[in-house]
C-alpha positions as protocol buffer text, in pm:
chain_id: "A"
residue {
  index: 1
  type: MET
  ca { x: 3065 y: 4335 z: 1697 }
}
residue {
  index: 2
  type: LYS
  ca { x: 3270 y: 4258 z: 2005 }
}
residue {
  index: 3
  type: ARG
  ca { x: 3152 y: 3950 z: 2184 }
}
residue {
  index: 4
  type: TYR
  ca { x: 3115 y: 4090 z: 2536 }
}
residue {
  index: 5
  type: SER
  ca { x: 3008 y: 4443 z: 2457 }
}
residue {
  index: 6
  type: PHE
  ca { x: 2674 y: 4613 z: 2510 }
}
residue {
  index: 7
  type: GLY
  ca { x: 2707 y: 4941 z: 2324 }
}
residue {
  index: 8
  type: LYS
  ca { x: 2460 y: 5217 z: 2265 }
}
residue {
  index: 9
  type: ALA
  ca { x: 2361 y: 5067 z: 1928 }
}
residue {
  index: 10
  type: GLU
  ca { x: 2224 y: 4759 z: 2109 }
}
residue {
  index: 11
  type: HIS
  ca { x: 1998 y: 4964 z: 2341 }
}
residue {
  index: 12
  type: LEU
  ca { x: 1633 y: 4997 z: 2247 }
}
residue {
  index: 13
  type: CYS
  ca { x: 1579 y: 5372 z: 2270 }
}
residue {
  index: 14
  type: LEU
  ca { x: 1328 y: 5492 z: 2010 }
}
residue {
  index: 15
  type: THR
  ca { x: 987 y: 5572 z: 2156 }
}
residue {
  index: 16
  type: LYS
  ca { x: 815 y: 5429 z: 1848 }
}
residue {
  index: 17
  type: ASP
  ca { x: 995 y: 5096 z: 1887 }
}
residue {
  index: 18
  type: ILE
  ca { x: 921 y: 5077 z: 2260 }
}
residue {
  index: 19
  type: GLU
  ca { x: 553 y: 5151 z: 2207 }
}
residue {
  index: 20
  type: SER
  ca { x: 523 y: 4889 z: 1937 }
}
residue {
  index: 21
  type: LEU
  ca { x: 704 y: 4637 z: 2155 }
}
residue {
  index: 22
  type: PHE
  ca { x: 446 y: 4672 z: 2431 }
}
residue {
  index: 23
  type: ALA
  ca { x: 145 y: 4718 z: 2202 }
}
residue {
  index: 24
  type: GLU
  ca { x: 125 y: 4470 z: 1920 }
}
residue {
  index: 25
  type: GLY
  ca { x: 215 y: 4108 z: 1858 }
}
residue {
  index: 26
  type: THR
  ca { x: 443 y: 4062 z: 2154 }
}
residue {
  index: 27
  type: HIS
  ca { x: 535 y: 3755 z: 2353 }
}
residue {
  index: 28
  type: SER
  ca { x: 649 y: 3731 z: 2712 }
}
residue {
  index: 29
  type: ALA
  ca { x: 829 y: 3498 z: 2946 }
}
residue {
  index: 30
  type: SER
  ca { x: 895 y: 3524 z: 3318 }
}
residue {
  index: 31
  type: VAL
  ca { x: 1149 y: 3386 z: 3558 }
}
residue {
  index: 32
  type: TYR
  ca { x: 1141 y: 3559 z: 3896 }
}
residue {
  index: 33
  type: PRO
  ca { x: 1269 y: 3834 z: 3943 }
}
residue {
  index: 34
  type: LEU
  ca { x: 1257 y: 3909 z: 3567 }
}
residue {
  index: 35
  type: ARG
  ca { x: 1004 y: 3927 z: 3292 }
}
residue {
  index: 36
  type: ALA
  ca { x: 1090 y: 3958 z: 2926 }
}
residue {
  index: 37
  type: VAL
  ca { x: 864 y: 4106 z: 2663 }
}
residue {
  index: 38
  type: TYR
  ca { x: 991 y: 4043 z: 2311 }
}
residue {
  index: 39
  type: ARG
  ca { x: 894 y: 4081 z: 1950 }
}
residue {
  index: 40
  type: ARG
  ca { x: 1042 y: 3970 z: 1620 }
}
residue {
  index: 41
  type: ILE
  ca { x: 1101 y: 4249 z: 1372 }
}
residue {
  index: 42
  type: LYS
  ca { x: 1239 y: 4303 z: 1025 }
}
residue {
  index: 43
  type: PRO
  ca { x: 1561 y: 4490 z: 1104 }
}
residue {
  index: 44
  type: GLY
  ca { x: 1643 y: 4805 z: 919 }
}
residue {
  index: 45
  type: SER
  ca { x: 1992 y: 4834 z: 1062 }
}
residue {
  index: 46
  type: LYS
  ca { x: 2248 y: 4651 z: 1270 }
}
residue {
  index: 47
  type: PRO
  ca { x: 2248 y: 4516 z: 1535 }
}
residue {
  index: 48
  type: ALA
  ca { x: 1958 y: 4276 z: 1491 }
}
residue {
  index: 49
  type: ILE
  ca { x: 1888 y: 4244 z: 1867 }
}
residue {
  index: 50
  type: LYS
  ca { x: 1804 y: 4550 z: 2073 }
}
residue {
  index: 51
  type: VAL
  ca { x: 1739 y: 4545 z: 2446 }
}
residue {
  index: 52
  type: LEU
  ca { x: 1555 y: 4766 z: 2696 }
}
residue {
  index: 53
  type: LEU
  ca { x: 1620 y: 4733 z: 3070 }
}
residue {
  index: 54
  type: SER
  ca { x: 1355 y: 4859 z: 3313 }
}
residue {
  index: 55
  type: VAL
  ca { x: 1362 y: 4871 z: 3691 }
}
residue {
  index: 56
  type: PRO
  ca { x: 1049 y: 5056 z: 3811 }
}
residue {
  index: 57
  type: LYS
  ca { x: 1057 y: 5305 z: 4094 }
}
residue {
  index: 58
  type: ARG
  ca { x: 748 y: 5136 z: 4233 }
}
residue {
  index: 59
  type: LYS
  ca { x: 954 y: 4819 z: 4297 }
}
residue {
  index: 60
  type: LEU
  ca { x: 1283 y: 4971 z: 4415 }
}
residue {
  index: 61
  type: ARG
  ca { x: 1231 y: 5307 z: 4575 }
}
residue {
  index: 62
  type: ARG
  ca { x: 1597 y: 5406 z: 4624 }
}
residue {
  index: 63
  type: ALA
  ca { x: 1791 y: 5515 z: 4318 }
}
residue {
  index: 64
  type: VAL
  ca { x: 2104 y: 5330 z: 4427 }
}
residue {
  index: 65
  type: ASP
  ca { x: 1903 y: 5004 z: 4433 }
}
residue {
  index: 66
  type: ARG
  ca { x: 1755 y: 5067 z: 4088 }
}
residue {
  index: 67
  type: ASN
  ca { x: 2095 y: 5150 z: 3946 }
}
residue {
  index: 68
  type: ARG
  ca { x: 2247 y: 4835 z: 4098 }
}
residue {
  index: 69
  type: ALA
  ca { x: 1968 y: 4619 z: 3955 }
}
residue {
  index: 70
  type: LYS
  ca { x: 2015 y: 4771 z: 3609 }
}
residue {
  index: 71
  type: ARG
  ca { x: 2390 y: 4722 z: 3633 }
}
residue {
  index: 72
  type: LEU
  ca { x: 2339 y: 4354 z: 3724 }
}
residue {
  index: 73
  type: LEU
  ca { x: 2098 y: 4306 z: 3431 }
}
residue {
  index: 74
  type: ARG
  ca { x: 2336 y: 4475 z: 3184 }
}
residue {
  index: 75
  type: GLU
  ca { x: 2628 y: 4265 z: 3298 }
}
residue {
  index: 76
  type: ALA
  ca { x: 2437 y: 3937 z: 3292 }
}
residue {
  index: 77
  type: TYR
  ca { x: 2294 y: 4011 z: 2945 }
}
residue {
  index: 78
  type: ARG
  ca { x: 2635 y: 4117 z: 2815 }
}
residue {
  index: 79
  type: HIS
  ca { x: 2787 y: 3782 z: 2913 }
}
residue {
  index: 80
  type: HIS
  ca { x: 2505 y: 3562 z: 2782 }
}
residue {
  index: 81
  type: LYS
  ca { x: 2365 y: 3740 z: 2477 }
}
residue {
  index: 82
  type: ASP
  ca { x: 2521 y: 3472 z: 2254 }
}
residue {
  index: 83
  type: LEU
  ca { x: 2222 y: 3250 z: 2324 }
}
residue {
  index: 84
  type: LEU
  ca { x: 1985 y: 3461 z: 2112 }
}
residue {
  index: 85
  type: PRO
  ca { x: 2121 y: 3492 z: 1755 }
}
residue {
  index: 86
  type: ALA
  ca { x: 2073 y: 3118 z: 1693 }
}
residue {
  index: 87
  type: ILE
  ca { x: 1693 y: 3163 z: 1676 }
}
residue {
  index: 88
  type: LEU
  ca { x: 1698 y: 3446 z: 1423 }
}
residue {
  index: 89
  type: ALA
  ca { x: 1692 y: 3420 z: 1045 }
}
residue {
  index: 90
  type: PRO
  ca { x: 1940 y: 3645 z: 864 }
}
residue {
  index: 91
  type: ASP
  ca { x: 1664 y: 3894 z: 775 }
}
residue {
  index: 92
  type: GLU
  ca { x: 1505 y: 3912 z: 1124 }
}
residue {
  index: 93
  type: GLY
  ca { x: 1567 y: 4108 z: 1435 }
}
residue {
  index: 94
  type: LEU
  ca { x: 1447 y: 4098 z: 1794 }
}
residue {
  index: 95
  type: HIS
  ca { x: 1344 y: 4365 z: 2039 }
}
residue {
  index: 96
  type: ILE
  ca { x: 1347 y: 4260 z: 2406 }
}
residue {
  index: 97
  type: ALA
  ca { x: 1248 y: 4444 z: 2722 }
}
residue {
  index: 98
  type: PHE
  ca { x: 1369 y: 4303 z: 3054 }
}
residue {
  index: 99
  type: LEU
  ca { x: 1144 y: 4414 z: 3342 }
}
residue {
  index: 100
  type: TRP
  ca { x: 1241 y: 4384 z: 3707 }
}
residue {
  index: 101
  type: LEU
  ca { x: 969 y: 4227 z: 3923 }
}
residue {
  index: 102
  type: SER
  ca { x: 1124 y: 4197 z: 4267 }
}
residue {
  index: 103
  type: ASP
  ca { x: 1093 y: 4458 z: 4542 }
}
residue {
  index: 104
  type: ARG
  ca { x: 1453 y: 4403 z: 4659 }
}
residue {
  index: 105
  type: THR
  ca { x: 1795 y: 4364 z: 4506 }
}
residue {
  index: 106
  type: LEU
  ca { x: 1938 y: 4017 z: 4463 }
}
residue {
  index: 107
  type: PRO
  ca { x: 2288 y: 3874 z: 4456 }
}
residue {
  index: 108
  type: THR
  ca { x: 2476 y: 3887 z: 4125 }
}
residue {
  index: 109
  type: ALA
  ca { x: 2486 y: 3510 z: 4081 }
}
residue {
  index: 110
  type: LYS
  ca { x: 2110 y: 3480 z: 4128 }
}
residue {
  index: 111
  type: VAL
  ca { x: 2030 y: 3753 z: 3876 }
}
residue {
  index: 112
  type: GLU
  ca { x: 2272 y: 3603 z: 3623 }
}
residue {
  index: 113
  type: ALA
  ca { x: 2129 y: 3253 z: 3666 }
}
residue {
  index: 114
  type: GLN
  ca { x: 1770 y: 3374 z: 3627 }
}
residue {
  index: 115
  type: LEU
  ca { x: 1856 y: 3582 z: 3319 }
}
residue {
  index: 116
  type: VAL
  ca { x: 2016 y: 3274 z: 3158 }
}
residue {
  index: 117
  type: LYS
  ca { x: 1701 y: 3073 z: 3233 }
}
residue {
  index: 118
  type: LEU
  ca { x: 1489 y: 3347 z: 3083 }
}
residue {
  index: 119
  type: LEU
  ca { x: 1700 y: 3368 z: 2767 }
}
residue {
  index: 120
  type: ARG
  ca { x: 1684 y: 2991 z: 2727 }
}
residue {
  index: 121
  type: ARG
  ca { x: 1305 y: 3002 z: 2772 }
}
residue {
  index: 122
  type: ILE
  ca { x: 1280 y: 3263 z: 2497 }
}
residue {
  index: 123
  type: VAL
  ca { x: 1493 y: 3046 z: 2267 }
}
residue {
  index: 124
  type: GLU
  ca { x: 1276 y: 2741 z: 2340 }
}
residue {
  index: 125
  type: LYS
  ca { x: 951 y: 2929 z: 2273 }
}
residue {
  index: 126
  type: GLU
  ca { x: 1079 y: 3080 z: 1948 }
}
residue {
  index: 127
  type: THR
  ca { x: 1223 y: 2756 z: 1814 }
}
residue {
  index: 128
  type: ALA
  ca { x: 896 y: 2576 z: 1893 }
}
residue {
  index: 129
  type: SER
  ca { x: 690 y: 2843 z: 1714 }
}
residue {
  index: 130
  type: SER
  ca { x: 913 y: 2854 z: 1405 }
}
């Protein structure tokens, strides 16, 4: 896997997986303007970490704003996804949904800094629970 890629295989797309992520045994962490909902899984295939990005229409009414927010999230995650594999055992996987909470777009540096804080918070919680 390329270090700074975020290909289709890493996207959480299956409806069954998304429903189970939000339904059962999930954990969450928040750092404004983001909230992460995540769940450990037994992976059936590679990659072990799959991500869903959600920017609701209720928060950002204009499509250009939603698309920009998703682009910022994708780019920030792509650069800092190396923080996550350290917490996983070889036979485990992780599903994560990043939800946008703000009602306006934010600068790139702010979004990236907050996503890094959020990823570190997830790593702290999971290492403490293991």
